[in-house]
Amino acid sequence: MKTDERIHYLDRLEQLRGSKVLVYFAYTPLDDSILVPLYEQLKVIGHTEKIDLLLHSYGGAVDTPYKVVMLVREFCNEFGVIVPFVAKSAASMLVLGADEVVMGPFSELGPIDPLVKHPVYKDLWVPVQAIRYCIDYLQRSIEDNPNPELVTGIITPMLNKLDPWLIGDYEKALKASHQYAEALLSRYMLKETPELVPIVTQALTEGYFSHGYPIGRQEAKELGLRVTEAEGELWDVIWSLYRGYEELFSHTSDK
């Protein structure tokens, strides 16, 4: 898709939504590097009634989504997130800071399981729940097997590889994701239904075992999120933009 075609679809999306549209489309983890360019774009737009964020991300750092929400809301009275395909993990937390999430039949949110950099393999990002499941597994293995030789020969060496500082850092990230989710839901997405805040927070931070679990628009509505179902021309425009940015990133990665 050519640049002028994407601009045409963005203009049409703004008309259909009555908003200014920003785009974050990435295959790399979401982190604070987004903040300065986002601020520069927001300065150009200036304060406006409504901003939509067209979002495609598989997640990233635990603190970044909260910063993004706070920054965008400095420039608008109403904030929406549009998810053509995927907004997982930490990207799902961005949704909790919106007034609505726009989803089509192909859209997915996910459990809020932020990623942290592996201490040895620097290019590897690990879901923080993974370390908890590892510890739970080792604990069950010790409790369920009375054979001391198994503990000494197999389990103990595995436990010795777990850095206490690393475990503490992962646990901190889990607690932070819970805190951020609760704060964003209370202030924005579920401000009119506060009784749902602890239920939704618990579900999204601890209720799913798979990091990649797909939460479609019907399940998102059942959870209590304010979902706008994209149909007709609105969905066609959103999907066309997704395909256009997918094509753009595909060509970029080939170079």
Coordinates of C-alpha atoms in Angstrom, one line a residue:
M1 CA 0.0 0.0 0.0
K2 CA 1.3 3.4 -1.0
T3 CA 1.7 6.2 1.5
D4 CA -1.1 8.3 0.0
E5 CA -3.5 5.3 0.4
R6 CA -2.6 4.9 4.1
I7 CA -3.2 8.7 4.5
H8 CA -6.6 8.3 2.8
Y9 CA -7.6 5.5 5.1
L10 CA -6.4 7.4 8.2
D11 CA -8.4 10.5 7.2
R12 CA -11.5 8.3 6.6
L13 CA -11.0 6.7 10.0
E14 CA -10.8 10.1 11.7
Q15 CA -14.0 11.1 9.9
L16 CA -15.8 7.9 11.0
R17 CA -14.6 8.1 14.6
G18 CA -14.7 11.9 15.0
S19 CA -11.2 11.8 16.4
K20 CA -7.5 12.3 15.8
V21 CA -5.8 9.0 15.1
L22 CA -2.3 8.0 16.2
V23 CA -0.7 4.7 15.1
Y24 CA 1.6 2.4 17.1
F25 CA 2.4 -0.6 15.0
A26 CA 5.4 -2.7 16.1
Y27 CA 6.8 -6.2 16.3
T28 CA 9.5 -5.3 18.9
P29 CA 8.6 -5.0 22.6
L30 CA 6.9 -1.8 23.7
D31 CA 9.2 0.3 25.9
D32 CA 9.9 3.9 26.9
S33 CA 11.5 4.7 23.5
I34 CA 7.9 5.4 22.3
L35 CA 7.5 8.3 24.7
V36 CA 9.5 11.1 23.0
P37 CA 8.1 10.6 19.5
L38 CA 4.6 10.2 20.9
Y39 CA 5.0 13.5 22.7
E40 CA 6.2 15.2 19.6
Q41 CA 3.2 14.0 17.6
L42 CA 0.8 15.1 20.4
K43 CA 2.3 18.6 20.4
V44 CA 1.6 18.9 16.7
I45 CA -2.0 17.8 17.2
G46 CA -2.5 20.0 20.3
H47 CA -5.3 19.5 22.8
T48 CA -8.3 17.9 21.1
E49 CA -11.6 16.4 22.2
K50 CA -10.9 12.8 21.2
I51 CA -7.8 10.8 20.3
D52 CA -7.8 7.2 19.0
L53 CA -4.7 5.0 19.1
L54 CA -4.5 2.3 16.4
L55 CA -2.5 -0.3 18.2
H56 CA -0.7 -3.4 17.1
S57 CA 1.7 -4.8 19.7
Y58 CA 2.6 -8.1 21.4
G59 CA 3.5 -6.3 24.7
G60 CA 6.6 -5.2 26.4
A61 CA 7.8 -3.4 29.6
V62 CA 5.4 -3.1 32.5
D63 CA 5.7 0.6 33.2
T64 CA 5.4 2.0 29.7
P65 CA 1.6 1.6 29.1
Y66 CA 0.8 3.6 32.1
K67 CA 3.1 6.4 30.9
V68 CA 1.6 6.3 27.4
V69 CA -2.0 6.6 28.8
M70 CA -1.1 9.5 31.1
L71 CA 0.7 11.3 28.3
V72 CA -2.1 10.9 25.7
R73 CA -4.7 12.0 28.2
E74 CA -2.9 15.3 28.7
F75 CA -4.0 16.1 25.2
C76 CA -7.6 14.9 25.0
N77 CA -10.8 14.5 26.9
E78 CA -11.7 11.1 25.4
F79 CA -9.3 8.3 24.5
G80 CA -10.0 5.2 22.5
V81 CA -7.9 2.3 21.5
I82 CA -8.5 0.6 18.1
V83 CA -7.2 -3.0 17.9
P84 CA -7.2 -4.4 14.3
F85 CA -5.5 -7.7 15.3
V86 CA -3.3 -7.9 18.4
A87 CA -2.8 -5.9 21.5
K88 CA -1.3 -8.4 24.0
S89 CA 0.2 -8.4 27.4
A90 CA 1.5 -4.9 28.3
A91 CA -0.3 -3.6 25.2
S92 CA -3.6 -4.8 26.7
M93 CA -2.9 -2.6 29.6
L94 CA -3.1 0.4 27.3
V95 CA -6.7 -0.6 26.6
L96 CA -7.5 -0.4 30.3
G97 CA -6.6 3.3 30.3
A98 CA -9.0 4.0 27.4
D99 CA -12.6 5.0 27.5
E100 CA -13.4 2.3 24.9
V101 CA -11.7 -0.3 22.9
V102 CA -12.7 -0.8 19.2
M103 CA -12.5 -4.4 18.1
G104 CA -13.4 -6.4 15.0
P105 CA -14.0 -10.1 14.5
F106 CA -10.2 -10.7 14.2
S107 CA -9.1 -8.5 17.2
E108 CA -7.3 -10.0 20.2
L109 CA -6.4 -8.7 23.6
G110 CA -4.5 -10.9 26.1
P111 CA -3.6 -11.5 29.7
I112 CA -1.5 -8.8 31.3
D113 CA 1.7 -10.7 31.6
P114 CA 4.5 -8.1 31.0
L115 CA 7.9 -9.0 29.5
V116 CA 11.3 -8.5 31.1
K117 CA 14.7 -8.9 29.5
H118 CA 16.5 -12.2 30.2
P119 CA 19.6 -11.4 32.3
V120 CA 21.9 -13.6 30.2
Y121 CA 20.3 -13.7 26.7
K122 CA 19.9 -9.9 26.2
D123 CA 17.8 -10.2 23.1
L124 CA 15.3 -12.5 24.8
W125 CA 12.2 -11.1 26.5
V126 CA 10.5 -13.4 29.0
P127 CA 6.9 -13.4 30.4
V128 CA 7.2 -12.7 34.1
Q129 CA 4.7 -15.4 34.9
A130 CA 7.2 -17.9 33.6
I131 CA 9.5 -17.6 36.6
R132 CA 6.5 -18.1 39.0
Y133 CA 5.4 -21.2 37.2
C134 CA 9.0 -22.5 37.4
I135 CA 9.1 -22.0 41.1
D136 CA 5.6 -23.6 41.6
Y137 CA 6.7 -26.6 39.5
L138 CA 9.9 -27.1 41.6
Q139 CA 7.9 -26.7 44.8
R140 CA 5.4 -29.3 43.8
S141 CA 8.2 -31.6 42.7
I142 CA 9.8 -31.4 46.1
E143 CA 6.5 -31.9 48.0
D144 CA 5.2 -34.7 45.8
N145 CA 8.4 -36.8 45.8
P146 CA 9.8 -37.9 49.1
N147 CA 13.0 -39.3 47.5
P148 CA 15.8 -37.1 48.9
E149 CA 18.1 -38.2 46.1
L150 CA 15.8 -36.6 43.5
V151 CA 15.9 -33.3 45.5
T152 CA 19.6 -33.4 45.9
G153 CA 20.5 -34.6 42.4
I154 CA 18.0 -32.8 40.2
I155 CA 15.9 -30.2 42.0
T156 CA 18.7 -28.5 44.1
P157 CA 20.9 -27.7 41.1
M158 CA 17.9 -26.1 39.3
L159 CA 17.1 -24.0 42.4
N160 CA 20.7 -22.8 42.6
K161 CA 20.3 -21.4 39.1
L162 CA 17.5 -19.1 40.2
D163 CA 19.0 -15.7 41.1
P164 CA 17.1 -14.3 44.2
W165 CA 17.5 -10.8 42.8
L166 CA 16.0 -11.9 39.5
I167 CA 13.1 -13.7 41.2
G168 CA 12.4 -10.5 43.2
D169 CA 12.5 -8.4 40.1
Y170 CA 10.0 -10.7 38.3
E171 CA 7.7 -10.7 41.4
K172 CA 7.9 -6.9 41.5
A173 CA 6.8 -6.8 37.8
L174 CA 3.8 -9.0 38.6
K175 CA 2.7 -6.8 41.5
A176 CA 3.3 -3.7 39.4
S177 CA 1.1 -5.0 36.6
H178 CA -1.7 -5.7 39.1
Q179 CA -1.3 -2.2 40.5
Y180 CA -1.3 -0.4 37.1
A181 CA -4.3 -2.5 35.9
E182 CA -6.3 -1.6 38.9
A183 CA -5.5 2.1 38.7
L184 CA -6.3 2.4 35.0
L185 CA -9.5 0.5 35.3
S186 CA -10.6 2.6 38.2
R187 CA -9.9 5.9 36.6
Y188 CA -11.0 5.2 33.1
M189 CA -12.3 2.0 31.5
L190 CA -14.4 0.9 34.5
K191 CA -14.9 4.2 36.3
E192 CA -18.7 3.8 36.1
T193 CA -18.7 0.2 37.3
P194 CA -16.1 0.2 40.2
E195 CA -17.4 -3.1 41.5
L196 CA -15.9 -4.8 38.5
V197 CA -12.4 -3.4 38.9
P198 CA -11.0 -6.1 41.3
I199 CA -12.7 -8.9 39.3
V200 CA -11.3 -7.8 35.9
T201 CA -7.9 -7.0 37.4
Q202 CA -7.7 -10.5 38.9
A203 CA -8.8 -12.1 35.7
L204 CA -6.3 -10.3 33.5
T205 CA -3.3 -10.5 35.7
E206 CA -3.8 -14.1 37.1
G207 CA -6.7 -15.7 35.4
Y208 CA -5.0 -17.1 32.3
F209 CA -2.2 -19.6 32.1
S210 CA -1.1 -18.9 28.5
H211 CA 0.8 -15.7 27.7
G212 CA -0.8 -15.8 24.3
Y213 CA -4.4 -16.5 25.3
P214 CA -6.7 -14.7 22.7
I215 CA -9.4 -12.6 24.3
G216 CA -11.7 -11.7 21.5
R217 CA -14.3 -8.9 21.6
Q218 CA -17.1 -11.1 23.0
E219 CA -15.0 -12.3 25.8
A220 CA -13.7 -8.8 26.4
K221 CA -17.3 -7.6 26.7
E222 CA -18.1 -10.5 29.1
L223 CA -15.2 -9.4 31.3
G224 CA -16.8 -6.0 31.5
L225 CA -14.6 -3.9 29.2
R226 CA -16.3 -1.2 27.1
V227 CA -16.1 -2.7 23.7
T228 CA -17.2 -1.0 20.5
E229 CA -17.7 -3.6 17.8
A230 CA -16.3 -2.4 14.5
E231 CA -18.6 -3.4 11.6
G232 CA -19.2 -2.3 8.0
E233 CA -17.1 0.5 6.6
L234 CA -15.5 1.2 10.0
W235 CA -14.0 -2.3 10.1
D236 CA -13.1 -2.3 6.5
V237 CA -11.1 0.9 7.0
I238 CA -9.4 -0.4 10.2
W239 CA -8.5 -3.7 8.5
S240 CA -7.2 -2.0 5.4
L241 CA -4.9 0.1 7.6
Y242 CA -3.7 -3.0 9.4
R243 CA -2.8 -4.7 6.1
G244 CA -1.1 -1.5 4.9
Y245 CA 1.1 -1.2 7.9
E246 CA 1.8 -5.0 7.9
E247 CA 3.0 -4.6 4.3
L248 CA 5.1 -1.6 5.2
F249 CA 6.9 -3.4 8.0
S250 CA 7.3 -6.5 5.9
H251 CA 9.2 -4.5 3.2
T252 CA 11.2 -2.7 5.9
S253 CA 12.4 -6.0 7.4
D254 CA 13.4 -7.3 4.0
K255 CA 15.9 -4.5 3.5

